[in-house]
Amino acid sequence: DSGVTQTPKHLITATGQRVTLRCSPRSGDLSVYWYQQSLDQGLQFLIQYYNGEERAKGNILERFSAQQFPDLHSELNLSSLELGDSALYFCASSANSGVGQPQHFGDGTRLSIL
Amino acid sequence: EDQVTQSPEALRLQEGESSSLNCSYTVSGLRGLFWYRQDPGKGPEFLFTLYSAGEEKEKERLKATLTKKESFLHITAPKPEDSATYLCAVRGTSGTYKYIFGTGTRLKVLA
């Protein structure tokens, strides 16, 4: 058990809809990272937050947004969903944003767009 | 641009047959190279961090090594429970906080 909790585990919705994925980091970790993993691609970095502030952005679509709350949990919001958004979405946390820090991953949310 | 390439994409071994997985990287100033194990339907599980060329780390049947251009994950006398996808990631000093992941090596160990 990594200590990172993601909810829900599975989400099925339709095109055009909006969903929110939730992540609780390991106790004491200040950094949260979001990734997308598709069958034909590796882990694609989306965005990182550190202690409530956005720290880095990857290939995150404008339809996607995230935030980290004062209690350090994070939410990833996906809107105007398309079939291609079907994927596993992982959250990871690390102690701080310092280089060399390993990330600890949750078990992901599987998003299926019908 | 930072890049990570893993080979082979897939590997089948007999139980006890040792082998190595490769992770080649291009990064502007390596600040850390990470190995993870991922089981189907699960998140990646952290294995090792390597920081500088010549460094080695071991855990049970796994040993990770690092040179200036690549890292190897050596698996000695593997067991079926070692079957998983092994991911390599790097973090550089390019001014961002991104971790770049490879696409992984899918390992299957046959009993």
PDB file of C-alpha atoms in Angstrom:
ATOM      1  CA  ASP A   1       0.000   0.000   0.000  1.00  0.00           C
ATOM      2  CA  SER A   2       1.584   3.264  -1.199  1.00  0.00           C
ATOM      3  CA  GLY A   3      -0.534   5.434   1.074  1.00  0.00           C
ATOM      4  CA  VAL A   4      -1.924   7.399  -1.880  1.00  0.00           C
ATOM      5  CA  THR A   5      -5.703   7.099  -2.220  1.00  0.00           C
ATOM      6  CA  GLN A   6      -7.608   7.739  -5.422  1.00  0.00           C
ATOM      7  CA  THR A   7     -11.353   7.797  -5.870  1.00  0.00           C
ATOM      8  CA  PRO A   8     -13.344   6.600  -7.641  1.00  0.00           C
ATOM      9  CA  LYS A   9     -11.621   3.442  -8.909  1.00  0.00           C
ATOM     10  CA  HIS A  10     -13.811   3.268 -11.995  1.00  0.00           C
ATOM     11  CA  LEU A  11     -15.833   5.912 -13.785  1.00  0.00           C
ATOM     12  CA  ILE A  12     -18.071   5.414 -16.794  1.00  0.00           C
ATOM     13  CA  THR A  13     -19.605   8.423 -18.485  1.00  0.00           C
ATOM     14  CA  ALA A  14     -20.580   9.800 -21.871  1.00  0.00           C
ATOM     15  CA  THR A  15     -18.986  12.197 -24.305  1.00  0.00           C
ATOM     16  CA  GLY A  16     -19.457  15.854 -23.444  1.00  0.00           C
ATOM     17  CA  GLN A  17     -19.745  15.217 -19.723  1.00  0.00           C
ATOM     18  CA  ARG A  18     -17.573  16.493 -16.875  1.00  0.00           C
ATOM     19  CA  VAL A  19     -15.970  14.400 -14.130  1.00  0.00           C
ATOM     20  CA  THR A  20     -13.826  15.000 -11.055  1.00  0.00           C
ATOM     21  CA  LEU A  21     -11.127  12.643  -9.908  1.00  0.00           C
ATOM     22  CA  ARG A  22      -9.871  12.856  -6.337  1.00  0.00           C
ATOM     23  CA  CYS A  23      -6.493  12.116  -4.787  1.00  0.00           C
ATOM     24  CA  SER A  24      -5.314  12.038  -1.180  1.00  0.00           C
ATOM     25  CA  PRO A  25      -1.518  12.034  -0.942  1.00  0.00           C
ATOM     26  CA  ARG A  26       0.604  10.105   1.537  1.00  0.00           C
ATOM     27  CA  SER A  27       0.646  11.605   4.982  1.00  0.00           C
ATOM     28  CA  GLY A  28       3.232  14.385   5.059  1.00  0.00           C
ATOM     29  CA  ASP A  29       3.715  14.627   1.288  1.00  0.00           C
ATOM     30  CA  LEU A  30       3.349  18.139  -0.101  1.00  0.00           C
ATOM     31  CA  SER A  31       3.650  17.450  -3.829  1.00  0.00           C
ATOM     32  CA  VAL A  32       0.933  15.882  -5.955  1.00  0.00           C
ATOM     33  CA  TYR A  33       1.339  14.825  -9.578  1.00  0.00           C
ATOM     34  CA  TRP A  34      -1.289  13.728 -12.093  1.00  0.00           C
ATOM     35  CA  TYR A  35      -0.600  11.345 -14.970  1.00  0.00           C
ATOM     36  CA  GLN A  36      -2.590   9.836 -17.818  1.00  0.00           C
ATOM     37  CA  GLN A  37      -1.821   6.292 -18.996  1.00  0.00           C
ATOM     38  CA  SER A  38      -3.312   4.965 -22.220  1.00  0.00           C
ATOM     39  CA  LEU A  39      -2.847   1.482 -23.688  1.00  0.00           C
ATOM     40  CA  ASP A  40      -0.609   2.695 -26.474  1.00  0.00           C
ATOM     41  CA  GLN A  41       1.313   5.283 -24.486  1.00  0.00           C
ATOM     42  CA  GLY A  42       3.337   5.377 -21.339  1.00  0.00           C
ATOM     43  CA  LEU A  43       2.688   7.572 -18.361  1.00  0.00           C
ATOM     44  CA  GLN A  44       2.052  11.097 -19.586  1.00  0.00           C
ATOM     45  CA  PHE A  45       2.680  13.809 -17.050  1.00  0.00           C
ATOM     46  CA  LEU A  46      -0.221  16.240 -16.761  1.00  0.00           C
ATOM     47  CA  ILE A  47       0.401  18.608 -13.869  1.00  0.00           C
ATOM     48  CA  GLN A  48       2.097  19.008 -10.496  1.00  0.00           C
ATOM     49  CA  TYR A  49       1.073  20.917  -7.388  1.00  0.00           C
ATOM     50  CA  TYR A  50       3.236  21.704  -4.402  1.00  0.00           C
ATOM     51  CA  ASN A  51       1.640  22.823  -1.164  1.00  0.00           C
ATOM     52  CA  GLY A  52      -1.365  24.252  -2.965  1.00  0.00           C
ATOM     53  CA  GLU A  53       0.433  25.953  -5.827  1.00  0.00           C
ATOM     54  CA  GLU A  54       0.835  24.805  -9.402  1.00  0.00           C
ATOM     55  CA  ARG A  55       4.498  23.886  -9.932  1.00  0.00           C
ATOM     56  CA  ALA A  56       4.726  22.316 -13.392  1.00  0.00           C
ATOM     57  CA  LYS A  57       2.544  21.610 -16.379  1.00  0.00           C
ATOM     58  CA  GLY A  58       2.913  18.830 -18.885  1.00  0.00           C
ATOM     59  CA  ASN A  59       0.723  17.932 -21.840  1.00  0.00           C
ATOM     60  CA  ILE A  60      -2.505  18.839 -20.106  1.00  0.00           C
ATOM     61  CA  LEU A  61      -5.419  19.785 -22.321  1.00  0.00           C
ATOM     62  CA  GLU A  62      -7.270  23.068 -21.783  1.00  0.00           C
ATOM     63  CA  ARG A  63     -10.387  20.994 -21.035  1.00  0.00           C
ATOM     64  CA  PHE A  64      -8.588  19.585 -17.987  1.00  0.00           C
ATOM     65  CA  SER A  65      -7.840  21.459 -14.789  1.00  0.00           C
ATOM     66  CA  ALA A  66      -6.618  20.594 -11.329  1.00  0.00           C
ATOM     67  CA  GLN A  67      -6.203  22.088  -7.907  1.00  0.00           C
ATOM     68  CA  GLN A  68      -4.705  21.215  -4.557  1.00  0.00           C
ATOM     69  CA  PHE A  69      -6.616  22.158  -1.445  1.00  0.00           C
ATOM     70  CA  PRO A  70      -5.333  23.372   1.950  1.00  0.00           C
ATOM     71  CA  ASP A  71      -5.607  19.839   3.342  1.00  0.00           C
ATOM     72  CA  LEU A  72      -3.318  18.812   0.435  1.00  0.00           C
ATOM     73  CA  HIS A  73      -5.793  16.578  -1.342  1.00  0.00           C
ATOM     74  CA  SER A  74      -6.077  17.243  -5.058  1.00  0.00           C
ATOM     75  CA  GLU A  75      -8.771  17.055  -7.687  1.00  0.00           C
ATOM     76  CA  LEU A  76      -8.449  16.653 -11.445  1.00  0.00           C
ATOM     77  CA  ASN A  77     -11.399  18.004 -13.404  1.00  0.00           C
ATOM     78  CA  LEU A  78     -12.017  16.738 -16.929  1.00  0.00           C
ATOM     79  CA  SER A  79     -14.682  18.465 -19.013  1.00  0.00           C
ATOM     80  CA  SER A  80     -16.226  18.152 -22.485  1.00  0.00           C
ATOM     81  CA  LEU A  81     -15.075  14.566 -22.436  1.00  0.00           C
ATOM     82  CA  GLU A  82     -14.128  12.842 -25.676  1.00  0.00           C
ATOM     83  CA  LEU A  83     -13.719   9.157 -26.481  1.00  0.00           C
ATOM     84  CA  GLY A  84      -9.950   9.628 -26.535  1.00  0.00           C
ATOM     85  CA  ASP A  85      -9.959  10.668 -22.897  1.00  0.00           C
ATOM     86  CA  SER A  86     -10.607   7.072 -21.900  1.00  0.00           C
ATOM     87  CA  ALA A  87      -7.534   6.067 -19.894  1.00  0.00           C
ATOM     88  CA  LEU A  88      -6.126   5.330 -16.486  1.00  0.00           C
ATOM     89  CA  TYR A  89      -5.479   8.477 -14.474  1.00  0.00           C
ATOM     90  CA  PHE A  90      -2.870   8.201 -11.760  1.00  0.00           C
ATOM     91  CA  CYS A  91      -2.045  10.471  -8.910  1.00  0.00           C
ATOM     92  CA  ALA A  92       1.359  10.376  -7.245  1.00  0.00           C
ATOM     93  CA  SER A  93       2.818  12.208  -4.282  1.00  0.00           C
ATOM     94  CA  SER A  94       6.277  12.982  -2.982  1.00  0.00           C
ATOM     95  CA  ALA A  95       7.630  14.554   0.167  1.00  0.00           C
ATOM     96  CA  ASN A  96       8.512  17.805  -1.551  1.00  0.00           C
ATOM     97  CA  SER A  97       9.298  19.078  -5.001  1.00  0.00           C
ATOM     98  CA  GLY A  98      13.018  18.600  -4.601  1.00  0.00           C
ATOM     99  CA  VAL A  99      14.912  16.799  -7.276  1.00  0.00           C
ATOM    100  CA  GLY A 100      15.589  13.157  -6.688  1.00  0.00           C
ATOM    101  CA  GLN A 101      12.430  12.563  -4.723  1.00  0.00           C
ATOM    102  CA  PRO A 102      10.685   9.314  -5.688  1.00  0.00           C
ATOM    103  CA  GLN A 103       6.991   9.465  -6.373  1.00  0.00           C
ATOM    104  CA  HIS A 104       4.484   7.139  -4.769  1.00  0.00           C
ATOM    105  CA  PHE A 105       1.475   6.257  -6.882  1.00  0.00           C
ATOM    106  CA  GLY A 106      -2.132   5.474  -6.151  1.00  0.00           C
ATOM    107  CA  ASP A 107      -3.908   2.657  -7.951  1.00  0.00           C
ATOM    108  CA  GLY A 108      -5.556   5.025 -10.393  1.00  0.00           C
ATOM    109  CA  THR A 109      -8.998   5.865 -11.681  1.00  0.00           C
ATOM    110  CA  ARG A 110     -10.084   4.034 -14.802  1.00  0.00           C
ATOM    111  CA  LEU A 111     -12.149   6.407 -16.918  1.00  0.00           C
ATOM    112  CA  SER A 112     -14.292   4.974 -19.682  1.00  0.00           C
ATOM    113  CA  ILE A 113     -16.076   7.294 -22.099  1.00  0.00           C
ATOM    114  CA  LEU A 114     -18.990   5.754 -23.977  1.00  0.00           C
TER     115      LEU A 114
ATOM    116  CA  GLU B   1      14.469  17.444 -25.005  1.00  0.00           C
ATOM    117  CA  ASP B   2      14.580  14.897 -22.185  1.00  0.00           C
ATOM    118  CA  GLN B   3      13.836  11.388 -23.394  1.00  0.00           C
ATOM    119  CA  VAL B   4      13.699   7.842 -22.041  1.00  0.00           C
ATOM    120  CA  THR B   5      13.754   4.662 -24.155  1.00  0.00           C
ATOM    121  CA  GLN B   6      13.305   1.213 -22.666  1.00  0.00           C
ATOM    122  CA  SER B   7      14.173  -2.105 -24.255  1.00  0.00           C
ATOM    123  CA  PRO B   8      13.064  -4.704 -24.888  1.00  0.00           C
ATOM    124  CA  GLU B   9       9.353  -3.898 -25.009  1.00  0.00           C
ATOM    125  CA  ALA B  10       8.547  -7.407 -23.807  1.00  0.00           C
ATOM    126  CA  LEU B  11      10.604 -10.246 -22.343  1.00  0.00           C
ATOM    127  CA  ARG B  12       9.724 -13.843 -21.537  1.00  0.00           C
ATOM    128  CA  LEU B  13      12.017 -15.746 -19.206  1.00  0.00           C
ATOM    129  CA  GLN B  14      11.986 -19.176 -17.684  1.00  0.00           C
ATOM    130  CA  GLU B  15      12.063 -19.256 -13.916  1.00  0.00           C
ATOM    131  CA  GLY B  16      15.701 -18.939 -12.841  1.00  0.00           C
ATOM    132  CA  GLU B  17      16.849 -17.475 -16.167  1.00  0.00           C
ATOM    133  CA  SER B  18      18.650 -14.199 -15.346  1.00  0.00           C
ATOM    134  CA  SER B  19      18.457 -11.207 -17.685  1.00  0.00           C
ATOM    135  CA  SER B  20      18.694  -7.423 -17.889  1.00  0.00           C
ATOM    136  CA  LEU B  21      16.334  -4.636 -18.857  1.00  0.00           C
ATOM    137  CA  ASN B  22      17.710  -1.488 -20.444  1.00  0.00           C
ATOM    138  CA  CYS B  23      16.783   2.164 -19.969  1.00  0.00           C
ATOM    139  CA  SER B  24      18.540   4.659 -22.237  1.00  0.00           C
ATOM    140  CA  TYR B  25      18.101   8.289 -21.415  1.00  0.00           C
ATOM    141  CA  THR B  26      18.851  11.741 -22.709  1.00  0.00           C
ATOM    142  CA  VAL B  27      18.536  14.459 -20.126  1.00  0.00           C
ATOM    143  CA  SER B  28      20.048  17.851 -19.487  1.00  0.00           C
ATOM    144  CA  GLY B  29      21.663  17.259 -16.126  1.00  0.00           C
ATOM    145  CA  LEU B  30      20.429  14.091 -14.454  1.00  0.00           C
ATOM    146  CA  ARG B  31      18.970  14.726 -11.026  1.00  0.00           C
ATOM    147  CA  GLY B  32      17.608  11.224 -10.558  1.00  0.00           C
ATOM    148  CA  LEU B  33      16.780   8.019 -12.421  1.00  0.00           C
ATOM    149  CA  PHE B  34      13.933   5.946 -11.024  1.00  0.00           C
ATOM    150  CA  TRP B  35      12.806   2.370 -11.497  1.00  0.00           C
ATOM    151  CA  TYR B  36       9.226   1.313 -10.843  1.00  0.00           C
ATOM    152  CA  ARG B  37       7.314  -1.943 -11.063  1.00  0.00           C
ATOM    153  CA  GLN B  38       3.718  -1.896 -12.292  1.00  0.00           C
ATOM    154  CA  ASP B  39       1.301  -4.792 -11.953  1.00  0.00           C
ATOM    155  CA  PRO B  40      -1.837  -4.916 -14.135  1.00  0.00           C
ATOM    156  CA  GLY B  41      -4.546  -2.574 -12.849  1.00  0.00           C
ATOM    157  CA  LYS B  42      -2.232  -1.068 -10.230  1.00  0.00           C
ATOM    158  CA  GLY B  43      -0.177   2.059  -9.876  1.00  0.00           C
ATOM    159  CA  PRO B  44       3.604   1.969 -10.312  1.00  0.00           C
ATOM    160  CA  GLU B  45       5.480   0.815  -7.218  1.00  0.00           C
ATOM    161  CA  PHE B  46       8.759   2.574  -6.460  1.00  0.00           C
ATOM    162  CA  LEU B  47      11.855   0.349  -6.560  1.00  0.00           C
ATOM    163  CA  PHE B  48      15.060   2.415  -6.791  1.00  0.00           C
ATOM    164  CA  THR B  49      16.534   5.875  -7.247  1.00  0.00           C
ATOM    165  CA  LEU B  50      19.991   6.301  -8.808  1.00  0.00           C
ATOM    166  CA  TYR B  51      21.718   9.655  -8.825  1.00  0.00           C
ATOM    167  CA  SER B  52      25.136   9.346 -10.441  1.00  0.00           C
ATOM    168  CA  ALA B  53      27.068   7.156 -12.848  1.00  0.00           C
ATOM    169  CA  GLY B  54      28.564   4.113 -11.177  1.00  0.00           C
ATOM    170  CA  GLU B  55      25.873   3.881  -8.543  1.00  0.00           C
ATOM    171  CA  GLU B  56      24.239   0.506  -7.886  1.00  0.00           C
ATOM    172  CA  LYS B  57      21.288  -0.524  -5.722  1.00  0.00           C
ATOM    173  CA  GLU B  58      19.897  -3.954  -4.888  1.00  0.00           C
ATOM    174  CA  LYS B  59      16.629  -5.329  -3.605  1.00  0.00           C
ATOM    175  CA  GLU B  60      16.059  -9.061  -3.425  1.00  0.00           C
ATOM    176  CA  ARG B  61      16.556 -10.416  -6.980  1.00  0.00           C
ATOM    177  CA  LEU B  62      16.800  -6.943  -8.542  1.00  0.00           C
ATOM    178  CA  LYS B  63      19.906  -4.835  -9.061  1.00  0.00           C
ATOM    179  CA  ALA B  64      19.906  -1.438 -10.750  1.00  0.00           C
ATOM    180  CA  THR B  65      23.004   0.155 -12.235  1.00  0.00           C
ATOM    181  CA  LEU B  66      23.631   3.533 -13.848  1.00  0.00           C
ATOM    182  CA  THR B  67      26.006   4.910 -16.461  1.00  0.00           C
ATOM    183  CA  LYS B  68      26.039   8.355 -18.060  1.00  0.00           C
ATOM    184  CA  LYS B  69      23.696   7.235 -20.829  1.00  0.00           C
ATOM    185  CA  GLU B  70      21.755   4.243 -19.569  1.00  0.00           C
ATOM    186  CA  SER B  71      20.571   2.203 -16.650  1.00  0.00           C
ATOM    187  CA  PHE B  72      20.152  -1.525 -16.355  1.00  0.00           C
ATOM    188  CA  LEU B  73      17.798  -3.490 -14.170  1.00  0.00           C
ATOM    189  CA  HIS B  74      19.340  -6.911 -13.646  1.00  0.00           C
ATOM    190  CA  ILE B  75      17.019  -9.704 -12.576  1.00  0.00           C
ATOM    191  CA  THR B  76      18.780 -12.677 -11.041  1.00  0.00           C
ATOM    192  CA  ALA B  77      17.055 -16.073 -10.931  1.00  0.00           C
ATOM    193  CA  PRO B  78      13.592 -14.574 -11.492  1.00  0.00           C
ATOM    194  CA  LYS B  79      10.418 -16.131 -10.136  1.00  0.00           C
ATOM    195  CA  PRO B  80       6.907 -15.979 -11.635  1.00  0.00           C
ATOM    196  CA  GLU B  81       5.964 -13.311  -9.082  1.00  0.00           C
ATOM    197  CA  ASP B  82       8.519 -10.992 -10.712  1.00  0.00           C
ATOM    198  CA  SER B  83       6.243 -10.803 -13.761  1.00  0.00           C
ATOM    199  CA  ALA B  84       5.215  -7.169 -14.207  1.00  0.00           C
ATOM    200  CA  THR B  85       5.921  -4.099 -16.308  1.00  0.00           C
ATOM    201  CA  TYR B  86       9.105  -2.308 -15.256  1.00  0.00           C
ATOM    202  CA  LEU B  87       9.182   1.448 -15.813  1.00  0.00           C
ATOM    203  CA  CYS B  88      12.137   3.781 -15.884  1.00  0.00           C
ATOM    204  CA  ALA B  89      11.866   7.541 -15.331  1.00  0.00           C
ATOM    205  CA  VAL B  90      14.286  10.451 -15.208  1.00  0.00           C
ATOM    206  CA  ARG B  91      14.249  13.930 -13.820  1.00  0.00           C
ATOM    207  CA  GLY B  92      16.658  16.515 -15.146  1.00  0.00           C
ATOM    208  CA  THR B  93      17.647  20.076 -14.523  1.00  0.00           C
ATOM    209  CA  SER B  94      15.846  21.544 -17.508  1.00  0.00           C
ATOM    210  CA  GLY B  95      14.078  24.038 -15.301  1.00  0.00           C
ATOM    211  CA  THR B  96      10.852  22.097 -14.948  1.00  0.00           C
ATOM    212  CA  TYR B  97       9.737  19.605 -12.395  1.00  0.00           C
ATOM    213  CA  LYS B  98       8.682  16.969 -14.866  1.00  0.00           C
ATOM    214  CA  TYR B  99       9.432  13.299 -14.561  1.00  0.00           C
ATOM    215  CA  ILE B 100       9.851  11.632 -17.962  1.00  0.00           C
ATOM    216  CA  PHE B 101       8.747   7.998 -18.075  1.00  0.00           C
ATOM    217  CA  GLY B 102       9.680   5.315 -20.566  1.00  0.00           C
ATOM    218  CA  THR B 103       6.989   3.024 -21.977  1.00  0.00           C
ATOM    219  CA  GLY B 104       8.236   0.098 -19.950  1.00  0.00           C
ATOM    220  CA  THR B 105       9.346  -3.509 -20.382  1.00  0.00           C
ATOM    221  CA  ARG B 106       6.671  -6.161 -19.905  1.00  0.00           C
ATOM    222  CA  LEU B 107       8.329  -9.092 -18.144  1.00  0.00           C
ATOM    223  CA  LYS B 108       6.768 -12.549 -18.024  1.00  0.00           C
ATOM    224  CA  VAL B 109       8.485 -15.239 -15.976  1.00  0.00           C
ATOM    225  CA  LEU B 110       7.315 -18.752 -16.723  1.00  0.00           C
ATOM    226  CA  ALA B 111       7.307 -21.491 -14.086  1.00  0.00           C
TER     227      ALA B 111
END
